[in-house]
Amino acid sequence: MEIILLIVAAVVLFYFYNTLKEYLKNPLNPKTKTEEYDLKNDPYLLVQSSLLDKFKQTQIGAYMRLLKFLDIQKNALDNALRTLFIHELEQPLNSEQQNLAKELLNEPVDKKENFESLCQEIADHTHGEYTKRLKLVEFLMLLAYADGILDSKEKELFLDVGAFLQIDNQDFNELYDNFERFNSIEIPMSLEEAKNLFEIQTNITKQDLEEKTLNLSAPYYHKTNDNKRYSEQDFISLKKIALASQLLENDLKDS
């Protein structure tokens, strides 16, 4: 029995001896330290959104981007309505945000802007606020009719906005039919009547004319949170202002 134990012990010792010898010939390489990933070098984090880019993604920024899709008309009423709309949007903004808004409005039109994606942004911002979306479409229609002529591009724009914002067909058609009817009303306007409307007593400049147009238009402008729709009288009043301002501007050029 003792002989067997000695043989087993010898075998075990021989095994450990060979194992130790192999280890000494080929020692294990120490584990290399894994280099930690530096987030500062992340290319995605290196591209930080600017304050202006962040402002563009807000509801107000999206509204302003949409406004730029509608070409500016060369008449004082168009300018007045845009100014009133922008002033309303800027009211809740702090000074820094107002500067960003001005920067956005002064930017050239981004021709790569995806119109459908922009409308989807607005739809997301106004989720559950159907009246607000309807008022936006109504304002775009009013702006398109500011010069008394609805061209195909203007019509296509508010048709698309209405579709993307999921405006009910009945509501949309009612707005469109009303503006078509309002716009068809003939309104006579003489230079003397224009001067009386604008209370012109002395020579004025084009800037004076624009400021007066803005002040006269303000009472008929409906804010985006106003559930009341534009009436025939509202439109006629605005159309009189548009006609009068055009006559007075032409008179300025001739004088």
Short mmCIF file of C-alpha atoms in Angstrom, two decimals:
data_model
loop_
_atom_site.label_atom_id
_atom_site.label_comp_id
_atom_site.label_asym_id
_atom_site.label_seq_id
_atom_site.Cartn_x
_atom_site.Cartn_y
_atom_site.Cartn_z
CA MET A 1 0.00 0.00 0.00
CA GLU A 2 2.81 2.38 0.90
CA ILE A 3 4.47 1.61 -2.42
CA ILE A 4 1.29 2.59 -4.31
CA LEU A 5 1.05 5.89 -2.43
CA LEU A 6 4.68 6.64 -3.21
CA ILE A 7 4.06 5.95 -6.90
CA VAL A 8 0.99 8.26 -6.94
CA ALA A 9 2.92 11.00 -5.15
CA ALA A 10 5.76 10.67 -7.62
CA VAL A 11 3.36 10.97 -10.58
CA VAL A 12 1.74 14.10 -9.09
CA LEU A 13 5.10 15.70 -8.42
CA PHE A 14 6.22 14.88 -11.95
CA TYR A 15 3.06 16.50 -13.38
CA PHE A 16 3.54 19.70 -11.39
CA TYR A 17 7.21 19.79 -12.34
CA ASN A 18 6.42 19.63 -16.06
CA THR A 19 3.67 22.23 -15.71
CA LEU A 20 6.01 24.62 -13.90
CA LYS A 21 8.68 24.10 -16.52
CA GLU A 22 6.26 24.93 -19.36
CA TYR A 23 5.07 28.04 -17.55
CA LEU A 24 8.63 29.29 -17.09
CA LYS A 25 9.26 28.79 -20.80
CA ASN A 26 6.07 30.63 -21.85
CA PRO A 27 4.95 33.02 -19.14
CA LEU A 28 1.46 34.48 -19.63
CA ASN A 29 1.40 38.01 -21.02
CA PRO A 30 0.07 40.48 -18.49
CA LYS A 31 -3.37 41.77 -19.34
CA THR A 32 -3.21 44.99 -21.28
CA LYS A 33 -5.09 47.84 -19.69
CA THR A 34 -8.20 48.68 -21.65
CA GLU A 35 -8.15 52.32 -22.66
CA GLU A 36 -11.28 54.12 -21.52
CA TYR A 37 -13.38 55.74 -24.28
CA ASP A 38 -13.12 59.48 -24.08
CA LEU A 39 -16.56 61.00 -24.71
CA LYS A 40 -14.90 64.27 -25.59
CA ASN A 41 -13.71 62.66 -28.82
CA ASP A 42 -17.15 61.41 -29.79
CA PRO A 43 -17.85 62.90 -33.25
CA TYR A 44 -21.57 63.02 -32.53
CA LEU A 45 -21.07 65.03 -29.37
CA LEU A 46 -18.58 67.33 -31.04
CA VAL A 47 -21.36 68.69 -33.25
CA GLN A 48 -23.31 70.67 -30.70
CA SER A 49 -26.54 72.39 -31.69
CA SER A 50 -26.25 76.15 -31.68
CA LEU A 51 -28.71 78.31 -29.75
CA LEU A 52 -30.26 79.36 -33.05
CA ASP A 53 -30.74 75.75 -34.15
CA LYS A 54 -32.40 74.96 -30.85
CA PHE A 55 -34.68 77.99 -31.20
CA LYS A 56 -35.69 76.87 -34.68
CA GLN A 57 -37.04 73.63 -33.19
CA THR A 58 -39.42 75.44 -30.83
CA GLN A 59 -43.03 76.10 -31.78
CA ILE A 60 -42.32 79.80 -32.32
CA GLY A 61 -39.26 78.99 -34.41
CA ALA A 62 -41.28 76.55 -36.52
CA TYR A 63 -44.01 79.17 -37.09
CA MET A 64 -41.41 81.68 -38.23
CA ARG A 65 -39.81 79.17 -40.58
CA LEU A 66 -43.23 78.46 -42.08
CA LEU A 67 -43.91 82.17 -42.55
CA LYS A 68 -40.81 82.44 -44.71
CA PHE A 69 -42.27 79.92 -47.17
CA LEU A 70 -44.93 82.46 -48.16
CA ASP A 71 -43.31 85.02 -50.45
CA ILE A 72 -43.35 88.60 -49.19
CA GLN A 73 -45.76 90.74 -51.20
CA LYS A 74 -44.83 94.27 -52.13
CA ASN A 75 -47.63 95.96 -50.25
CA ALA A 76 -47.97 97.62 -46.87
CA LEU A 77 -50.76 95.34 -45.61
CA ASP A 78 -48.67 92.20 -46.11
CA ASN A 79 -45.87 93.83 -44.15
CA ALA A 80 -48.28 94.93 -41.40
CA LEU A 81 -49.86 91.50 -41.00
CA ARG A 82 -46.48 89.77 -40.85
CA THR A 83 -45.29 92.30 -38.27
CA LEU A 84 -48.38 91.80 -36.09
CA PHE A 85 -47.99 88.01 -36.29
CA ILE A 86 -44.29 88.17 -35.40
CA HIS A 87 -44.92 90.60 -32.54
CA GLU A 88 -47.48 88.19 -31.12
CA LEU A 89 -45.01 85.31 -31.34
CA GLU A 90 -42.26 87.36 -29.70
CA GLN A 91 -44.32 88.52 -26.71
CA PRO A 92 -43.44 85.59 -24.38
CA LEU A 93 -39.75 85.60 -25.39
CA ASN A 94 -36.91 86.98 -23.31
CA SER A 95 -34.36 89.36 -24.83
CA GLU A 96 -31.98 86.58 -25.87
CA GLN A 97 -34.78 84.64 -27.57
CA GLN A 98 -35.99 87.79 -29.32
CA ASN A 99 -32.50 88.27 -30.76
CA LEU A 100 -32.55 84.67 -31.98
CA ALA A 101 -35.96 85.29 -33.56
CA LYS A 102 -34.62 88.33 -35.43
CA GLU A 103 -31.61 86.31 -36.55
CA LEU A 104 -33.88 83.58 -37.85
CA LEU A 105 -36.13 86.01 -39.71
CA ASN A 106 -33.14 87.73 -41.30
CA GLU A 107 -31.70 84.45 -42.56
CA PRO A 108 -32.13 83.70 -46.27
CA VAL A 109 -34.80 81.13 -47.05
CA ASP A 110 -33.43 77.62 -46.59
CA LYS A 111 -34.21 75.98 -49.93
CA LYS A 112 -33.30 72.59 -48.47
CA GLU A 113 -35.98 72.88 -45.78
CA ASN A 114 -38.40 69.97 -46.06
CA PHE A 115 -41.86 71.52 -46.05
CA GLU A 116 -43.70 68.37 -44.98
CA SER A 117 -41.28 67.77 -42.10
CA LEU A 118 -41.73 71.37 -40.96
CA CYS A 119 -45.51 70.98 -40.96
CA GLN A 120 -45.12 67.76 -38.97
CA GLU A 121 -43.06 69.68 -36.40
CA ILE A 122 -45.88 72.21 -36.07
CA ALA A 123 -48.43 69.40 -35.80
CA ASP A 124 -46.37 67.88 -32.97
CA HIS A 125 -46.08 71.24 -31.20
CA THR A 126 -49.84 71.82 -31.46
CA HIS A 127 -50.93 68.28 -30.60
CA GLY A 128 -54.38 68.47 -29.05
CA GLU A 129 -54.72 72.15 -30.04
CA TYR A 130 -56.82 71.93 -33.18
CA THR A 131 -58.09 75.52 -32.91
CA LYS A 132 -54.53 76.84 -32.91
CA ARG A 133 -53.74 74.90 -36.09
CA LEU A 134 -56.92 76.15 -37.74
CA LYS A 135 -56.05 79.76 -36.83
CA LEU A 136 -52.62 79.32 -38.39
CA VAL A 137 -54.16 78.18 -41.68
CA GLU A 138 -56.64 81.06 -41.54
CA PHE A 139 -53.81 83.56 -41.08
CA LEU A 140 -51.90 82.11 -44.03
CA MET A 141 -55.01 82.54 -46.17
CA LEU A 142 -55.44 86.13 -45.01
CA LEU A 143 -51.81 86.86 -45.81
CA ALA A 144 -52.14 85.30 -49.25
CA TYR A 145 -55.11 87.56 -50.04
CA ALA A 146 -53.38 90.71 -48.72
CA ASP A 147 -52.72 92.00 -52.23
CA GLY A 148 -56.17 90.99 -53.47
CA ILE A 149 -54.74 88.31 -55.78
CA LEU A 150 -54.37 84.64 -54.84
CA ASP A 151 -51.71 83.02 -57.00
CA SER A 152 -51.24 79.27 -57.48
CA LYS A 153 -48.16 79.07 -55.23
CA GLU A 154 -49.95 80.75 -52.33
CA LYS A 155 -52.99 78.52 -52.74
CA GLU A 156 -50.87 75.38 -52.92
CA LEU A 157 -49.05 76.38 -49.75
CA PHE A 158 -52.09 76.72 -47.51
CA LEU A 159 -53.69 73.65 -49.12
CA ASP A 160 -50.62 71.63 -48.15
CA VAL A 161 -50.46 73.13 -44.66
CA GLY A 162 -54.13 72.33 -44.14
CA ALA A 163 -53.58 68.73 -45.23
CA PHE A 164 -50.41 68.18 -43.18
CA LEU A 165 -52.01 69.72 -40.08
CA GLN A 166 -55.07 67.52 -40.62
CA ILE A 167 -57.55 70.37 -40.82
CA ASP A 168 -61.10 69.10 -41.23
CA ASN A 169 -62.31 69.49 -44.83
CA GLN A 170 -65.46 71.31 -43.78
CA ASP A 171 -63.50 73.83 -41.69
CA PHE A 172 -60.93 74.35 -44.42
CA ASN A 173 -63.51 74.80 -47.18
CA GLU A 174 -65.48 77.24 -45.05
CA LEU A 175 -62.38 79.39 -44.53
CA TYR A 176 -61.43 79.27 -48.19
CA ASP A 177 -64.96 80.00 -49.45
CA ASN A 178 -65.28 82.94 -47.06
CA PHE A 179 -62.02 84.54 -48.19
CA GLU A 180 -62.92 84.00 -51.84
CA ARG A 181 -66.26 85.70 -51.26
CA PHE A 182 -64.74 88.52 -49.22
CA ASN A 183 -62.08 89.15 -51.85
CA SER A 184 -64.64 89.36 -54.65
CA ILE A 185 -66.35 92.36 -53.03
CA GLU A 186 -65.61 95.53 -54.99
CA ILE A 187 -64.42 98.39 -52.81
CA PRO A 188 -64.08 101.82 -54.42
CA MET A 189 -61.24 103.94 -53.11
CA SER A 190 -60.13 107.38 -54.27
CA LEU A 191 -56.93 109.17 -53.33
CA GLU A 192 -58.94 111.64 -51.27
CA GLU A 193 -60.64 108.80 -49.39
CA ALA A 194 -57.25 107.19 -48.83
CA LYS A 195 -55.88 110.40 -47.32
CA ASN A 196 -58.91 110.68 -45.05
CA LEU A 197 -58.57 107.07 -43.90
CA PHE A 198 -54.89 107.56 -43.12
CA GLU A 199 -55.51 111.08 -41.79
CA ILE A 200 -52.87 112.52 -44.08
CA GLN A 201 -52.53 116.27 -43.65
CA THR A 202 -48.89 116.89 -44.56
CA ASN A 203 -46.26 115.21 -46.66
CA ILE A 204 -45.34 111.75 -45.38
CA THR A 205 -42.57 109.25 -46.06
CA LYS A 206 -42.88 105.60 -47.00
CA GLN A 207 -41.89 104.68 -43.43
CA ASP A 208 -44.71 106.87 -42.08
CA LEU A 209 -47.08 105.09 -44.43
CA GLU A 210 -45.97 101.65 -43.23
CA GLU A 211 -46.33 102.64 -39.57
CA LYS A 212 -49.80 104.04 -40.21
CA THR A 213 -50.81 100.86 -42.05
CA LEU A 214 -49.62 98.82 -39.09
CA ASN A 215 -51.59 100.90 -36.60
CA LEU A 216 -54.76 100.83 -38.70
CA SER A 217 -54.51 97.06 -39.24
CA ALA A 218 -53.91 96.12 -35.60
CA PRO A 219 -57.58 96.28 -34.46
CA TYR A 220 -58.58 93.79 -37.17
CA TYR A 221 -55.78 91.31 -36.56
CA HIS A 222 -56.90 88.12 -34.78
CA LYS A 223 -54.39 86.51 -32.45
CA THR A 224 -53.66 82.81 -32.77
CA ASN A 225 -55.48 82.04 -29.51
CA ASP A 226 -58.60 83.92 -30.65
CA ASN A 227 -61.38 81.49 -31.56
CA LYS A 228 -63.23 84.15 -33.56
CA ARG A 229 -62.90 83.90 -37.33
CA TYR A 230 -62.35 86.82 -39.68
CA SER A 231 -65.66 88.36 -40.63
CA GLU A 232 -66.62 90.05 -43.86
CA GLN A 233 -66.32 93.43 -42.14
CA ASP A 234 -62.83 92.59 -40.83
CA PHE A 235 -61.69 91.69 -44.33
CA ILE A 236 -63.30 94.75 -45.94
CA SER A 237 -61.62 97.01 -43.37
CA LEU A 238 -58.24 95.43 -44.08
CA LYS A 239 -58.83 95.59 -47.82
CA LYS A 240 -59.63 99.31 -47.57
CA ILE A 241 -56.35 99.81 -45.72
CA ALA A 242 -54.51 97.87 -48.44
CA LEU A 243 -56.11 99.87 -51.26
CA ALA A 244 -55.54 103.19 -49.51
CA SER A 245 -51.91 102.43 -48.71
CA GLN A 246 -51.27 101.46 -52.34
CA LEU A 247 -52.81 104.69 -53.63
CA LEU A 248 -50.81 106.76 -51.16
CA GLU A 249 -47.59 104.93 -52.00
CA ASN A 250 -48.16 105.56 -55.72
CA ASP A 251 -48.85 109.21 -54.93
CA LEU A 252 -45.54 109.39 -53.07
CA LYS A 253 -43.71 108.04 -56.10
CA ASP A 254 -45.37 110.57 -58.40
CA SER A 255 -44.69 113.56 -56.17
#
